[in-house]
mmCIF file of C-alpha atoms in Angstrom:
data_model
loop_
_atom_site.group_PDB
_atom_site.id
_atom_site.type_symbol
_atom_site.label_atom_id
_atom_site.label_comp_id
_atom_site.label_asym_id
_atom_site.label_seq_id
_atom_site.Cartn_x
_atom_site.Cartn_y
_atom_site.Cartn_z
ATOM 1 C CA MET A 1 188.462 11.457 -13.810
ATOM 2 C CA PRO A 2 185.442 13.410 -12.294
ATOM 3 C CA GLN A 3 186.400 16.663 -10.548
ATOM 4 C CA LYS A 4 186.837 16.315 -6.706
ATOM 5 C CA ILE A 5 184.231 18.234 -4.813
ATOM 6 C CA GLY A 6 184.078 19.774 -1.275
ATOM 7 C CA PHE A 7 180.494 20.264 -0.009
ATOM 8 C CA LEU A 8 179.442 22.801 2.717
ATOM 9 C CA GLY A 9 176.101 21.868 4.153
ATOM 10 C CA ALA A 10 173.890 18.840 4.357
ATOM 11 C CA GLY A 11 170.396 20.205 4.595
ATOM 12 C CA ARG A 12 167.544 18.980 2.536
ATOM 13 C CA MET A 13 168.689 20.510 -0.827
ATOM 14 C CA ALA A 14 172.295 19.987 -0.146
ATOM 15 C CA SER A 15 171.890 16.252 0.706
ATOM 16 C CA ALA A 16 169.745 15.814 -2.488
ATOM 17 C CA MET A 17 172.565 17.394 -4.595
ATOM 18 C CA ILE A 18 175.342 15.470 -2.802
ATOM 19 C CA SER A 19 173.429 12.176 -3.476
ATOM 20 C CA ARG A 20 173.107 13.059 -7.053
ATOM 21 C CA LEU A 21 176.793 13.812 -7.397
ATOM 22 C CA LEU A 22 177.665 10.582 -5.865
ATOM 23 C CA GLU A 23 175.443 8.671 -8.086
ATOM 24 C CA GLN A 24 177.210 10.317 -11.017
ATOM 25 C CA GLY A 25 180.591 9.179 -9.769
ATOM 26 C CA TYR A 26 181.932 12.355 -8.231
ATOM 27 C CA PRO A 27 184.052 11.991 -5.130
ATOM 28 C CA VAL A 28 182.575 14.285 -2.448
ATOM 29 C CA LYS A 29 183.919 15.454 0.933
ATOM 30 C CA VAL A 30 181.178 16.892 3.133
ATOM 31 C CA TRP A 31 181.092 19.245 6.187
ATOM 32 C CA ASN A 32 177.973 20.104 8.133
ATOM 33 C CA ARG A 33 177.600 21.614 11.625
ATOM 34 C CA SER A 34 175.526 18.493 12.574
ATOM 35 C CA LEU A 35 177.623 15.344 11.845
ATOM 36 C CA GLU A 36 174.428 13.282 12.169
ATOM 37 C CA LYS A 37 173.092 14.554 8.860
ATOM 38 C CA ILE A 38 176.181 13.417 7.196
ATOM 39 C CA LYS A 39 175.954 9.724 8.081
ATOM 40 C CA PRO A 40 173.433 8.812 5.374
ATOM 41 C CA LEU A 41 175.644 10.544 2.794
ATOM 42 C CA VAL A 42 178.765 8.683 4.133
ATOM 43 C CA ALA A 43 176.786 5.386 3.640
ATOM 44 C CA LYS A 44 176.439 6.422 0.049
ATOM 45 C CA GLY A 45 180.229 7.067 -0.419
ATOM 46 C CA ALA A 46 180.854 10.651 0.806
ATOM 47 C CA THR A 47 183.679 11.459 3.075
ATOM 48 C CA ALA A 48 182.837 13.334 6.360
ATOM 49 C CA CYS A 49 184.894 16.306 7.383
ATOM 50 C CA ASN A 50 185.256 18.113 10.648
ATOM 51 C CA THR A 51 185.722 21.629 9.348
ATOM 52 C CA PRO A 52 184.956 23.607 6.075
ATOM 53 C CA ALA A 53 188.649 23.974 5.485
ATOM 54 C CA GLU A 54 189.075 20.139 5.575
ATOM 55 C CA ALA A 55 186.233 19.761 3.018
ATOM 56 C CA ALA A 56 187.894 22.537 0.750
ATOM 57 C CA SER A 57 191.323 21.166 0.770
ATOM 58 C CA ASP A 58 192.682 19.174 -2.254
ATOM 59 C CA VAL A 59 189.396 19.558 -4.336
ATOM 60 C CA ASP A 60 188.578 21.107 -7.692
ATOM 61 C CA ALA A 61 185.445 22.782 -6.547
ATOM 62 C CA VAL A 62 183.778 23.826 -3.272
ATOM 63 C CA ILE A 63 179.965 23.953 -3.237
ATOM 64 C CA SER A 64 178.147 25.771 -0.514
ATOM 65 C CA PHE A 65 174.484 25.362 0.448
ATOM 66 C CA MET A 66 173.932 27.550 3.547
ATOM 67 C CA ALA A 67 170.725 29.052 4.966
ATOM 68 C CA ASP A 68 171.775 32.748 4.909
ATOM 69 C CA ASP A 69 174.551 35.423 4.777
ATOM 70 C CA ILE A 70 175.733 34.688 8.325
ATOM 71 C CA ALA A 71 176.158 31.035 7.856
ATOM 72 C CA ALA A 72 177.787 31.588 4.452
ATOM 73 C CA GLU A 73 180.274 34.019 5.807
ATOM 74 C CA ALA A 74 181.250 31.572 8.602
ATOM 75 C CA VAL A 75 181.921 28.697 6.298
ATOM 76 C CA TRP A 76 183.854 30.663 3.752
ATOM 77 C CA LEU A 77 185.651 33.231 5.673
ATOM 78 C CA GLY A 78 185.457 32.197 9.374
ATOM 79 C CA GLU A 79 187.862 30.188 11.560
ATOM 80 C CA ASN A 80 188.861 27.023 9.546
ATOM 81 C CA GLY A 81 186.838 28.531 6.678
ATOM 82 C CA ALA A 82 186.949 26.993 3.240
ATOM 83 C CA LEU A 83 188.503 29.934 1.398
ATOM 84 C CA CYS A 84 191.847 29.633 3.208
ATOM 85 C CA ALA A 85 192.166 25.993 2.205
ATOM 86 C CA MET A 86 191.197 26.114 -1.396
ATOM 87 C CA THR A 87 193.718 25.397 -4.155
ATOM 88 C CA PRO A 88 194.462 28.414 -6.228
ATOM 89 C CA GLY A 89 192.286 28.428 -9.332
ATOM 90 C CA ALA A 90 189.687 26.164 -7.696
ATOM 91 C CA LEU A 91 185.979 26.805 -7.958
ATOM 92 C CA ALA A 92 183.826 28.365 -5.317
ATOM 93 C CA ILE A 93 180.304 27.527 -6.281
ATOM 94 C CA GLU A 94 177.734 29.311 -4.099
ATOM 95 C CA CYS A 95 174.264 27.721 -4.344
ATOM 96 C CA SER A 96 172.853 29.393 -1.229
ATOM 97 C CA THR A 97 170.211 32.102 -1.549
ATOM 98 C CA LEU A 98 172.103 35.086 -0.209
ATOM 99 C CA SER A 99 171.630 38.823 -0.247
ATOM 100 C CA HIS A 100 172.907 40.539 -3.370
ATOM 101 C CA GLY A 101 175.166 42.756 -1.461
ATOM 102 C CA PHE A 102 176.921 39.850 0.331
ATOM 103 C CA VAL A 103 177.277 37.886 -2.870
ATOM 104 C CA LEU A 104 179.280 40.834 -4.323
ATOM 105 C CA GLU A 105 181.347 41.214 -1.177
ATOM 106 C CA LEU A 106 182.037 37.411 -0.851
ATOM 107 C CA SER A 107 182.805 37.056 -4.608
ATOM 108 C CA ASN A 108 185.285 39.965 -4.421
ATOM 109 C CA LYS A 109 187.167 38.223 -1.488
ATOM 110 C CA VAL A 110 187.176 34.954 -3.219
ATOM 111 C CA MET A 111 188.489 36.217 -6.537
ATOM 112 C CA THR A 112 191.028 38.460 -4.967
ATOM 113 C CA ALA A 113 192.356 35.246 -3.290
ATOM 114 C CA GLY A 114 192.881 33.801 -6.733
ATOM 115 C CA ARG A 115 189.929 31.439 -6.845
ATOM 116 C CA LEU A 116 187.013 31.422 -9.220
ATOM 117 C CA TYR A 117 183.577 32.353 -8.038
ATOM 118 C CA ILE A 118 180.198 31.269 -9.369
ATOM 119 C CA ASP A 119 176.853 32.743 -8.319
ATOM 120 C CA ALA A 120 174.794 29.607 -8.550
ATOM 121 C CA PRO A 121 171.477 29.603 -6.641
ATOM 122 C CA VAL A 122 168.993 26.894 -7.885
ATOM 123 C CA THR A 123 165.312 26.610 -8.261
ATOM 124 C CA ALA A 124 163.950 23.254 -7.348
ATOM 125 C CA VAL A 125 162.600 21.178 -4.488
ATOM 126 C CA PRO A 126 164.808 18.326 -3.042
ATOM 127 C CA ALA A 127 163.123 15.504 -5.147
ATOM 128 C CA GLN A 128 163.899 17.505 -8.221
ATOM 129 C CA VAL A 129 167.551 17.932 -7.276
ATOM 130 C CA ALA A 130 167.969 14.223 -6.455
ATOM 131 C CA ALA A 131 166.408 13.427 -9.943
ATOM 132 C CA GLY A 132 168.783 15.846 -11.763
ATOM 133 C CA GLU A 133 166.019 18.236 -12.516
ATOM 134 C CA THR A 134 167.626 21.399 -11.009
ATOM 135 C CA MET A 135 167.767 24.660 -12.725
ATOM 136 C CA PHE A 136 170.945 26.685 -12.076
ATOM 137 C CA LEU A 137 170.584 30.508 -12.062
ATOM 138 C CA ILE A 138 174.071 31.586 -12.929
ATOM 139 C CA GLY A 139 176.050 34.782 -12.422
ATOM 140 C CA ALA A 140 179.708 34.248 -13.332
ATOM 141 C CA GLU A 141 182.444 34.887 -15.761
ATOM 142 C CA LYS A 142 182.313 32.455 -18.783
ATOM 143 C CA VAL A 143 185.707 30.875 -17.972
ATOM 144 C CA ALA A 144 184.495 29.955 -14.511
ATOM 145 C CA LEU A 145 181.165 28.658 -15.764
ATOM 146 C CA GLU A 146 182.824 26.395 -18.409
ATOM 147 C CA GLN A 147 185.149 24.970 -15.845
ATOM 148 C CA ALA A 148 182.053 24.188 -13.611
ATOM 149 C CA ARG A 149 179.825 23.020 -16.334
ATOM 150 C CA PRO A 150 180.528 19.148 -15.994
ATOM 151 C CA ILE A 151 179.556 19.332 -12.269
ATOM 152 C CA MET A 152 176.421 21.454 -12.981
ATOM 153 C CA GLU A 153 175.295 19.202 -15.823
ATOM 154 C CA ALA A 154 175.562 16.186 -13.473
ATOM 155 C CA VAL A 155 172.876 17.737 -11.269
ATOM 156 C CA ALA A 156 170.803 20.017 -13.511
ATOM 157 C CA ASN A 157 168.810 19.705 -16.586
ATOM 158 C CA ARG A 158 168.964 23.540 -17.250
ATOM 159 C CA ILE A 159 171.725 26.178 -16.698
ATOM 160 C CA VAL A 160 170.665 29.794 -17.235
ATOM 161 C CA HIS A 161 173.538 32.212 -17.424
ATOM 162 C CA PHE A 162 172.263 35.678 -16.659
ATOM 163 C CA GLY A 163 175.567 37.526 -16.752
ATOM 164 C CA PRO A 164 178.275 38.480 -14.238
ATOM 165 C CA VAL A 165 178.565 37.493 -10.517
ATOM 166 C CA GLY A 166 175.398 38.804 -8.806
ATOM 167 C CA SER A 167 172.974 38.477 -11.667
ATOM 168 C CA GLY A 168 171.983 34.962 -10.739
ATOM 169 C CA THR A 169 171.174 36.087 -7.280
ATOM 170 C CA VAL A 170 169.154 38.947 -8.547
ATOM 171 C CA TYR A 171 166.892 36.618 -10.480
ATOM 172 C CA LYS A 172 166.721 34.085 -7.611
ATOM 173 C CA LEU A 173 165.635 36.688 -5.039
ATOM 174 C CA MET A 174 162.793 38.039 -7.246
ATOM 175 C CA ASN A 175 161.756 34.533 -8.097
ATOM 176 C CA ASN A 176 161.510 33.582 -4.494
ATOM 177 C CA LEU A 177 159.666 36.890 -3.717
ATOM 178 C CA LEU A 178 157.182 36.007 -6.421
ATOM 179 C CA GLY A 179 156.722 32.668 -4.637
ATOM 180 C CA ALA A 180 156.051 34.379 -1.412
ATOM 181 C CA VAL A 181 153.424 36.560 -3.177
ATOM 182 C CA HIS A 182 151.791 33.432 -4.725
ATOM 183 C CA ILE A 183 151.680 31.636 -1.322
ATOM 184 C CA ALA A 184 150.484 34.601 0.526
ATOM 185 C CA ALA A 185 147.648 35.136 -1.964
ATOM 186 C CA ALA A 186 146.833 31.469 -1.891
ATOM 187 C CA ALA A 187 146.468 31.654 1.872
ATOM 188 C CA GLU A 188 143.908 34.329 1.415
ATOM 189 C CA LEU A 189 142.041 32.315 -1.099
ATOM 190 C CA VAL A 190 141.942 29.316 1.380
ATOM 191 C CA ALA A 191 140.914 31.474 4.363
ATOM 192 C CA VAL A 192 138.041 32.887 2.549
ATOM 193 C CA ALA A 193 136.949 29.511 1.039
ATOM 194 C CA GLN A 194 137.102 27.779 4.427
ATOM 195 C CA LYS A 195 135.224 30.591 6.184
ATOM 196 C CA ALA A 196 132.602 30.395 3.470
ATOM 197 C CA GLY A 197 132.165 26.700 3.900
ATOM 198 C CA LEU A 198 133.681 25.411 0.490
ATOM 199 C CA ASP A 199 134.949 21.953 0.355
ATOM 200 C CA GLY A 200 138.675 22.013 0.626
ATOM 201 C CA ASN A 201 139.495 19.270 -1.734
ATOM 202 C CA LEU A 202 137.393 20.981 -4.432
ATOM 203 C CA VAL A 203 139.153 24.259 -3.828
ATOM 204 C CA ALA A 204 142.564 22.686 -4.276
ATOM 205 C CA ASP A 205 141.526 20.919 -7.372
ATOM 206 C CA ALA A 206 139.925 23.927 -8.919
ATOM 207 C CA PHE A 207 142.975 26.021 -8.235
ATOM 208 C CA ALA A 208 145.376 23.405 -9.537
ATOM 209 C CA ASN A 209 143.509 23.193 -12.874
ATOM 210 C CA GLY A 210 142.553 26.855 -13.170
ATOM 211 C CA ALA A 211 143.908 29.751 -15.101
ATOM 212 C CA VAL A 212 145.708 31.418 -12.119
ATOM 213 C CA ALA A 213 147.423 28.127 -10.809
ATOM 214 C CA SER A 214 151.139 28.562 -9.885
ATOM 215 C CA ARG A 215 153.501 25.815 -8.844
ATOM 216 C CA ALA A 216 153.933 27.546 -5.375
ATOM 217 C CA GLY A 217 150.298 27.662 -4.709
ATOM 218 C CA VAL A 218 149.637 24.063 -5.922
ATOM 219 C CA MET A 219 152.425 22.749 -3.610
ATOM 220 C CA THR A 220 151.209 24.658 -0.488
ATOM 221 C CA ILE A 221 147.437 24.797 -0.734
ATOM 222 C CA PRO A 222 147.022 21.019 0.283
ATOM 223 C CA GLY A 223 148.934 21.830 3.496
ATOM 224 C CA MET A 224 146.674 24.848 4.130
ATOM 225 C CA ILE A 225 143.548 22.799 3.629
ATOM 226 C CA SER A 226 144.710 19.947 5.911
ATOM 227 C CA GLY A 227 146.346 22.219 8.400
ATOM 228 C CA ASN A 228 149.308 19.828 8.534
ATOM 229 C CA HIS A 229 152.041 22.550 8.500
ATOM 230 C CA ASN A 230 154.627 20.120 9.996
ATOM 231 C CA GLU A 231 154.489 17.422 7.296
ATOM 232 C CA SER A 232 156.277 17.284 3.890
ATOM 233 C CA ILE A 233 158.321 20.288 4.668
ATOM 234 C CA HIS A 234 160.174 21.315 1.377
ATOM 235 C CA PHE A 235 160.785 24.762 2.435
ATOM 236 C CA THR A 236 160.248 26.407 5.744
ATOM 237 C CA THR A 237 158.325 29.699 6.568
ATOM 238 C CA ALA A 238 161.548 31.134 7.991
ATOM 239 C CA LEU A 239 163.499 30.456 4.784
ATOM 240 C CA ARG A 240 160.753 32.015 2.649
ATOM 241 C CA ALA A 241 160.695 35.068 4.878
ATOM 242 C CA LYS A 242 164.463 35.337 4.689
ATOM 243 C CA ASP A 243 164.557 35.230 0.866
ATOM 244 C CA ALA A 244 161.700 37.716 0.596
ATOM 245 C CA GLY A 245 163.434 40.051 2.946
ATOM 246 C CA TYR A 246 166.681 39.792 0.898
ATOM 247 C CA ALA A 247 164.636 40.611 -2.148
ATOM 248 C CA MET A 248 163.238 43.629 -0.587
ATOM 249 C CA TRP A 249 166.719 44.714 0.405
ATOM 250 C CA LEU A 250 167.682 44.538 -3.309
ATOM 251 C CA ALA A 251 164.623 46.590 -4.283
ATOM 252 C CA ASP A 252 165.764 49.291 -1.793
ATOM 253 C CA GLU A 253 169.307 49.235 -3.398
ATOM 254 C CA LEU A 254 167.844 49.710 -6.760
ATOM 255 C CA GLY A 255 165.457 52.503 -5.581
ATOM 256 C CA LEU A 256 162.262 50.554 -6.244
ATOM 257 C CA ASP A 257 159.080 50.318 -4.114
ATOM 258 C CA LEU A 258 157.481 46.875 -4.359
ATOM 259 C CA PRO A 259 154.137 47.162 -2.417
ATOM 260 C CA VAL A 260 152.884 43.647 -3.393
ATOM 261 C CA GLY A 261 156.280 42.050 -2.383
ATOM 262 C CA ARG A 262 156.342 44.101 0.855
ATOM 263 C CA SER A 263 152.836 42.909 1.891
ATOM 264 C CA ALA A 264 153.813 39.234 1.265
ATOM 265 C CA THR A 265 157.029 39.675 3.154
ATOM 266 C CA GLU A 266 155.133 41.180 6.124
ATOM 267 C CA MET A 267 152.787 38.129 6.200
ATOM 268 C CA PHE A 268 155.713 35.774 6.393
ATOM 269 C CA ASP A 269 157.336 37.834 9.150
ATOM 270 C CA ARG A 270 154.103 37.795 11.116
ATOM 271 C CA ALA A 271 154.041 33.915 10.720
ATOM 272 C CA ILE A 272 157.570 33.817 12.269
ATOM 273 C CA GLU A 273 156.561 36.014 15.110
ATOM 274 C CA ALA A 274 153.603 33.643 15.756
ATOM 275 C CA GLY A 275 156.104 30.726 16.019
ATOM 276 C CA PHE A 276 155.692 29.121 12.624
ATOM 277 C CA GLY A 277 159.199 29.579 11.294
ATOM 278 C CA ASP A 278 160.322 26.043 11.368
ATOM 279 C CA LEU A 279 157.040 24.761 9.795
ATOM 280 C CA ALA A 280 156.040 24.510 6.128
ATOM 281 C CA GLN A 281 155.254 27.634 4.193
ATOM 282 C CA SER A 282 151.554 26.748 4.217
ATOM 283 C CA ALA A 283 151.600 27.913 7.921
ATOM 284 C CA VAL A 284 151.431 31.527 6.548
ATOM 285 C CA LEU A 285 147.556 30.714 6.381
ATOM 286 C CA GLU A 286 147.448 31.111 10.134
ATOM 287 C CA THR A 287 148.409 34.863 9.940
ATOM 288 C CA VAL A 288 145.191 35.342 7.780
ATOM 289 C CA ARG A 289 143.062 33.460 10.150
ATOM 290 C CA SER A 290 144.214 35.410 13.124
ATOM 291 C CA ARG A 291 143.484 38.870 11.715
#
């Protein structure tokens, strides 16, 4: 009998993971602030819930996929939050990209309440999640990970256990900061190429097949070339800026100066100030053009 799952969130990544779990035969209860986003999942077999607590009651594991610390705190610890309704010994699987400090704070409260906590951010885009090609970046005690492993193997083709709670988030934050650096640098490449009159399609092809190609750059350069920042949005400018900001907080905690990361973070912050937060990450190009 598959473990029963409560799911908090129904955004792009969350919906892809829920769909995958349903396909694999897992019963899933779902809460989301917008009930409209749950309807397609209900059509696939999920049960809609009115509160996080309702989604977390009578399940073996609660999975959260929230945008940031504030949203995660509300669904776990707020009024009608999930933690108060969870069965003792149940799993709290936090897939959101959160700040390192908040992960440690949240995990302490969850474990003090007698539940198991897994720091489980992922690295993938929605299409990969739906296809079962997720990579989990785990920070957890081994007993918690083994209890969660069947669920994770239903949606992932790789599970990397970095160590105790918080270590998965350390890697995820630096991974996403590196993505911000790659995208910011790609924006500078495209801005110069366009200003110099190079053919955009040739630029995209040369980059994708060259020695310095990165997945982040390959994914975002076509949007920069076309200027269609509101199409095929896998990850928004605002979310990239948030993750990069959390990564810089972590560096500060560790007493490290990251000048390259800081520069990329500032570029994304400027893109938000210019009103591009809800658009695709390719919109960071506009901050280069406007200099």
